[in-house]
Short mmCIF file of C-alpha atoms in Angstrom, two decimals:
data_model
loop_
_atom_site.label_atom_id
_atom_site.label_comp_id
_atom_site.label_asym_id
_atom_site.label_seq_id
_atom_site.Cartn_x
_atom_site.Cartn_y
_atom_site.Cartn_z
CA GLU A 17 58.66 93.87 -22.09
CA ARG A 18 55.80 94.70 -19.77
CA GLU A 19 53.28 93.46 -22.29
CA ARG A 20 55.17 90.18 -22.61
CA LEU A 21 55.12 89.71 -18.86
CA LEU A 22 51.43 90.50 -18.71
CA LEU A 23 50.76 87.94 -21.46
CA GLU A 24 52.75 85.27 -19.64
CA ARG A 25 50.98 86.16 -16.43
CA ARG A 26 47.59 85.81 -18.10
CA LYS A 27 48.59 82.44 -19.58
CA LEU A 28 49.76 81.22 -16.20
CA LEU A 29 46.52 82.31 -14.59
CA GLU A 30 44.51 80.57 -17.28
CA LYS A 31 46.57 77.38 -16.86
CA ARG A 32 46.14 77.54 -13.09
CA ALA A 33 42.40 77.95 -13.52
CA ARG A 34 42.29 74.93 -15.85
CA ASP A 35 44.38 72.86 -13.43
CA ILE A 36 42.14 73.85 -10.52
CA GLU A 37 39.06 72.97 -12.58
CA SER A 38 40.55 69.58 -13.52
CA PHE A 39 41.51 68.91 -9.92
CA ASP A 40 38.03 69.82 -8.67
CA PHE A 41 36.45 67.57 -11.32
CA ALA A 42 38.75 64.66 -10.40
CA LEU A 43 38.07 65.26 -6.72
CA ALA A 44 34.31 65.21 -7.36
CA ARG A 45 34.66 61.94 -9.28
CA LEU A 46 36.61 60.40 -6.43
CA ALA A 47 34.00 61.58 -3.92
CA GLU A 48 31.29 60.08 -6.08
CA GLU A 49 33.14 56.77 -6.37
CA LYS A 50 33.76 56.81 -2.62
CA LEU A 51 30.04 57.21 -1.95
CA LYS A 52 29.21 54.43 -4.40
CA LEU A 53 31.81 52.15 -2.85
CA ALA A 54 30.50 52.94 0.63
CA ALA A 55 26.97 52.13 -0.54
CA ASP A 56 28.15 48.86 -2.08
CA LEU A 57 29.96 47.94 1.11
CA LYS A 58 26.86 48.75 3.13
CA THR A 59 24.72 46.66 0.79
CA THR A 60 27.22 43.81 1.07
CA ASP A 61 27.14 44.03 4.85
CA LEU A 62 23.35 43.98 4.83
CA ARG A 63 23.35 41.01 2.44
CA LYS A 64 25.80 39.18 4.67
CA LEU A 65 23.55 39.91 7.63
CA VAL A 66 20.49 38.61 5.77
CA LEU A 67 22.34 35.46 4.69
CA PHE A 68 23.54 34.91 8.24
CA GLN A 69 19.99 35.29 9.57
CA GLU A 70 18.73 32.90 6.87
CA LEU A 71 21.42 30.42 7.87
CA ILE A 72 20.32 30.63 11.49
CA LEU A 73 16.69 30.06 10.44
CA LEU A 74 17.63 27.16 8.18
CA LYS A 75 19.60 25.52 10.97
CA LYS A 76 16.62 26.10 13.23
CA PHE A 77 14.29 24.44 10.69
CA GLU A 78 16.75 21.70 9.72
CA LYS A 79 15.71 19.32 12.48
CA LYS A 80 12.03 19.56 11.62
CA ASP A 81 12.83 19.32 7.90
CA THR A 82 14.69 16.07 8.52
CA SER A 83 11.95 14.76 10.80
CA LEU A 84 9.21 15.49 8.25
CA ALA A 85 11.25 13.99 5.40
CA LYS A 86 11.75 10.79 7.44
CA LYS A 87 8.06 10.73 8.31
CA LEU A 88 7.09 11.07 4.64
CA GLU A 89 9.57 8.34 3.65
CA ASP A 90 8.08 6.01 6.28
CA LYS A 91 4.54 6.71 5.04
CA HIS A 92 5.55 5.93 1.46
CA ALA A 93 7.20 2.71 2.66
CA GLU A 94 4.02 1.75 4.54
CA LYS A 95 1.97 2.51 1.43
CA ALA A 96 4.22 0.37 -0.76
CA ASP A 97 4.12 -2.49 1.78
CA ILE A 98 0.32 -2.47 2.12
CA ALA A 99 -0.09 -2.19 -1.66
CA GLY A 100 2.11 -5.26 -2.11
CA LYS A 101 0.16 -7.23 0.49
CA LEU A 102 -3.15 -6.19 -1.09
CA ALA A 103 -1.96 -7.23 -4.54
CA GLU A 104 -0.82 -10.60 -3.17
CA CYS A 105 -4.10 -11.14 -1.31
CA GLN A 106 -6.22 -10.21 -4.32
CA GLU A 107 -4.10 -12.45 -6.52
CA LYS A 108 -4.80 -15.33 -4.14
CA LEU A 109 -8.52 -14.52 -4.19
CA ALA A 110 -8.50 -14.52 -7.98
CA GLN A 111 -6.81 -17.94 -7.95
CA LYS A 112 -9.35 -19.19 -5.40
CA LYS A 113 -12.12 -18.10 -7.76
CA VAL A 114 -10.55 -20.16 -10.52
CA ASP A 115 -10.22 -23.13 -8.16
CA ILE A 116 -13.86 -22.79 -7.08
CA GLU A 117 -14.92 -22.99 -10.71
CA LYS A 118 -12.94 -26.22 -10.99
CA LEU A 119 -14.63 -27.62 -7.86
CA LEU A 120 -18.05 -26.75 -9.25
CA GLU A 121 -17.14 -28.50 -12.48
CA LYS A 122 -16.24 -31.59 -10.44
CA ASP A 123 -19.64 -31.38 -8.72
CA LYS A 124 -21.33 -31.26 -12.10
CA ALA A 125 -19.27 -34.22 -13.29
CA ILE A 126 -20.28 -36.28 -10.22
CA MET A 127 -23.94 -35.47 -10.85
CA GLN A 128 -23.55 -36.36 -14.52
CA ASP A 129 -22.00 -39.68 -13.51
CA PHE A 130 -24.97 -40.31 -11.22
CA ASN A 131 -27.49 -39.56 -13.97
CA ALA A 132 -25.54 -41.69 -16.41
CA ALA A 133 -25.51 -44.58 -13.94
CA LEU A 134 -29.29 -44.38 -13.51
CA GLY A 135 -30.03 -44.14 -17.18
CA GLU A 136 -33.41 -42.97 -18.47
CA ASN A 137 -36.74 -43.78 -16.84
CA ASN A 138 -35.23 -45.69 -13.95
CA LYS A 139 -38.04 -46.59 -11.57
CA PHE A 140 -35.64 -46.46 -8.64
CA ALA A 141 -34.48 -42.93 -9.53
CA ASP A 142 -36.17 -41.21 -6.56
CA ALA A 143 -34.99 -43.77 -4.02
CA LEU A 144 -31.44 -43.78 -5.38
CA LEU A 145 -31.39 -39.97 -5.54
CA LYS A 146 -32.39 -39.87 -1.85
CA ILE A 147 -29.55 -42.29 -1.07
CA PHE A 148 -27.16 -40.24 -3.19
CA LYS A 149 -28.13 -36.96 -1.46
CA ARG A 150 -28.22 -38.42 2.03
CA LYS A 151 -25.78 -36.97 4.57
CA ILE A 152 -24.03 -39.61 6.61
CA LYS A 153 -21.35 -39.65 9.27
CA ARG A 154 -18.00 -40.47 7.77
CA THR A 155 -14.93 -41.65 9.64
CA ARG A 156 -11.94 -39.37 9.24
CA LYS A 157 -8.41 -40.41 8.56
CA VAL A 158 -5.99 -39.09 11.15
CA ALA A 159 -2.22 -38.73 11.15
CA ALA A 160 -0.28 -41.87 11.94
CA ALA A 161 1.25 -42.38 15.38
CA ASP A 162 4.96 -42.88 16.01
CA ASP A 163 4.62 -46.63 15.47
CA GLY A 164 4.98 -46.09 11.71
CA ASP A 165 1.40 -46.66 10.53
CA ASP A 166 0.66 -44.21 7.71
CA ASP A 167 -3.16 -44.05 8.04
CA GLU A 168 -5.68 -45.36 10.52
CA TYR A 169 -9.31 -44.77 11.38
CA ASN A 170 -9.71 -43.28 14.82
CA SER A 171 -13.10 -44.18 16.27
CA GLU A 172 -12.56 -41.95 19.29
CA SER A 173 -12.06 -38.86 17.12
CA GLU A 174 -15.78 -38.83 16.37
CA GLU A 175 -16.50 -38.23 20.08
CA GLU A 176 -13.99 -35.37 20.32
CA GLU A 177 -15.17 -33.23 17.43
CA SER A 178 -15.40 -29.47 17.85
CA GLU A 179 -18.64 -27.62 18.51
CA ASP A 180 -18.84 -26.68 14.83
CA ASP A 181 -18.63 -30.33 13.83
CA ALA A 182 -21.33 -31.16 16.37
CA ASP A 183 -23.60 -28.55 14.85
CA SER A 184 -22.95 -30.01 11.44
CA ASP A 185 -23.68 -33.53 12.66
CA ALA A 186 -27.01 -32.34 14.07
CA GLU A 187 -28.14 -31.75 10.50
CA LEU A 188 -27.42 -35.32 9.48
CA GLU A 189 -30.25 -37.72 9.13
CA GLU A 190 -30.75 -40.19 11.92
CA GLU A 191 -28.56 -43.20 11.48
CA GLU A 192 -30.48 -46.14 10.16
CA GLU A 193 -29.54 -49.28 8.38
CA GLU A 194 -29.30 -48.56 4.68
CA VAL A 195 -30.09 -51.32 2.23
CA CYS A 196 -30.42 -51.65 -1.49
CA PRO A 197 -34.02 -50.91 -2.58
CA ALA A 198 -35.95 -54.11 -3.28
CA GLY A 199 -35.61 -55.08 -6.93
CA CYS A 200 -32.76 -52.64 -7.61
CA ASP A 201 -29.55 -53.87 -9.21
CA PRO A 202 -27.01 -54.22 -6.35
CA ALA A 203 -24.23 -53.08 -8.69
CA LEU A 204 -26.15 -49.86 -9.40
CA TYR A 205 -26.76 -49.36 -5.68
CA ASP A 206 -23.04 -49.85 -4.96
CA ARG A 207 -22.22 -47.36 -7.74
CA VAL A 208 -24.59 -44.78 -6.21
CA CYS A 209 -23.00 -45.27 -2.78
CA GLU A 210 -19.59 -44.88 -4.37
CA LEU A 211 -20.66 -41.64 -6.08
CA ARG A 212 -22.17 -40.42 -2.80
CA GLU A 213 -18.85 -41.00 -1.07
CA THR A 214 -17.13 -39.02 -3.82
CA ARG A 215 -19.71 -36.25 -3.48
CA LEU A 216 -19.27 -36.07 0.29
CA GLU A 217 -15.50 -35.95 -0.08
CA GLN A 218 -15.95 -33.18 -2.59
CA GLU A 219 -18.23 -31.30 -0.17
CA GLU A 220 -15.59 -31.53 2.56
CA VAL A 221 -12.96 -30.20 0.18
CA TYR A 222 -15.28 -27.37 -0.85
CA THR A 223 -16.10 -26.53 2.80
CA GLU A 224 -12.44 -26.33 3.77
CA PHE A 225 -11.72 -24.40 0.61
CA GLN A 226 -14.50 -21.94 1.36
CA LYS A 227 -13.04 -21.36 4.83
CA GLY A 228 -9.80 -20.38 3.16
CA VAL A 229 -11.66 -18.00 0.84
CA GLU A 230 -13.47 -16.36 3.78
CA ALA A 231 -10.18 -15.97 5.62
CA LEU A 232 -8.66 -14.29 2.55
CA LYS A 233 -11.67 -11.98 2.25
CA LYS A 234 -11.27 -10.93 5.90
CA ASP A 235 -7.56 -10.35 5.33
CA ASN A 236 -8.38 -8.28 2.24
CA GLU A 237 -10.93 -6.17 4.13
CA LEU A 238 -8.44 -5.62 6.95
CA LEU A 239 -5.75 -4.60 4.48
CA LEU A 240 -8.15 -2.18 2.76
CA LYS A 241 -8.92 -0.55 6.11
CA LYS A 242 -5.22 -0.27 6.87
CA GLU A 243 -4.64 1.22 3.42
CA LYS A 244 -7.24 3.92 4.10
CA VAL A 245 -5.53 4.78 7.40
CA ILE A 246 -2.13 4.90 5.66
CA ASP A 247 -3.50 7.05 2.81
CA LYS A 248 -4.92 9.49 5.34
CA GLY A 249 -1.61 9.57 7.23
CA LEU A 250 0.26 10.16 3.96
CA LYS A 251 -2.00 13.07 2.96
CA ASP A 252 -1.76 14.56 6.46
CA THR A 253 2.04 14.35 6.31
CA GLU A 254 2.17 15.98 2.87
CA ARG A 255 -0.15 18.73 4.13
CA GLU A 256 2.04 19.20 7.21
CA ILE A 257 5.14 19.51 5.03
CA GLN A 258 3.44 22.05 2.76
CA THR A 259 2.35 24.13 5.76
CA PHE A 260 5.85 23.99 7.22
CA GLN A 261 7.47 25.02 3.93
CA THR A 262 5.09 27.99 3.64
CA GLU A 263 5.85 29.00 7.21
CA LYS A 264 9.59 28.66 6.57
CA GLN A 265 9.40 30.78 3.41
CA GLN A 266 7.48 33.47 5.25
CA LYS A 267 10.14 33.56 7.95
CA LEU A 268 12.89 33.83 5.34
CA ASN A 269 11.03 36.66 3.57
CA GLU A 270 10.74 38.71 6.72
#
C-alpha cells in the first residue's frame, strides 16, 4: 500500500511539474506578446505624431503651394497669349510679303506698258521717260462733307499737309508748265501722262503699305521682347517651385 501511495505521489509531483512548466511557458509567451504589442502601440503613436507634424507642415506650406501654382498658371497663360499674338503678327507679315510681291509685279507691268507704248527706237524716249519719272504734286481726294457729295478735290488740303508731306514735297521738281515734246505724237504723250498717274498712284499705295509693314515689324519686335521677359519669368517661377518643393521635402524628412 505504501508503494502505491509513493507511486501516486510521484505521478502527482511529475504532473505538477509539467503544469508549472506549461504555465511558465504560457506566461512567457504572454509577456513576449505584451512587449510586442506595447512596441507596436509605441510605433503607432510615433507614426501618428509624425503624420500630425507632417499635416501641420503641409498646412503651413499650403498657402505658398497655392500661390506658386497660381503664379505658374498665370505665366503659362501669358506665354500662350504672347505666342498667339506673335503667330498672328507673323502671319500678317507673311501676307504683307505676298502683297508686296503683287505690288512689285504691278510696277513691272506699268513699266512694261510704258515701254510698249514707246515702241523700239523712239527718238522721244529720253524726254518721255523724264516725263514718266517726274514727281509732281497731285491733288488728293478727301471725304465728302455732310451735304452728300461723295468725292471732291480740296485745294486747301495741300496747304495743311503734315511735316512729313512737306518734306516729301521738297523733293519734287519745281513746278513748271509741262508740254508735249515738239514733234511727239500727242496721243503718246497723253498715254505717258496717264501711265505716270498710274505709277504715282501705285507709289502712294506702296508707301502707305510699307508704313503698315513697318508698324507690324515694330509690333513683332515688341512682342518678341515681351516673350523673352515672359520666358524668363516662367523659368524663374519653375525654379522657385523646384526650390520650394526641395525645401518642403527636407522639412518633412526631418
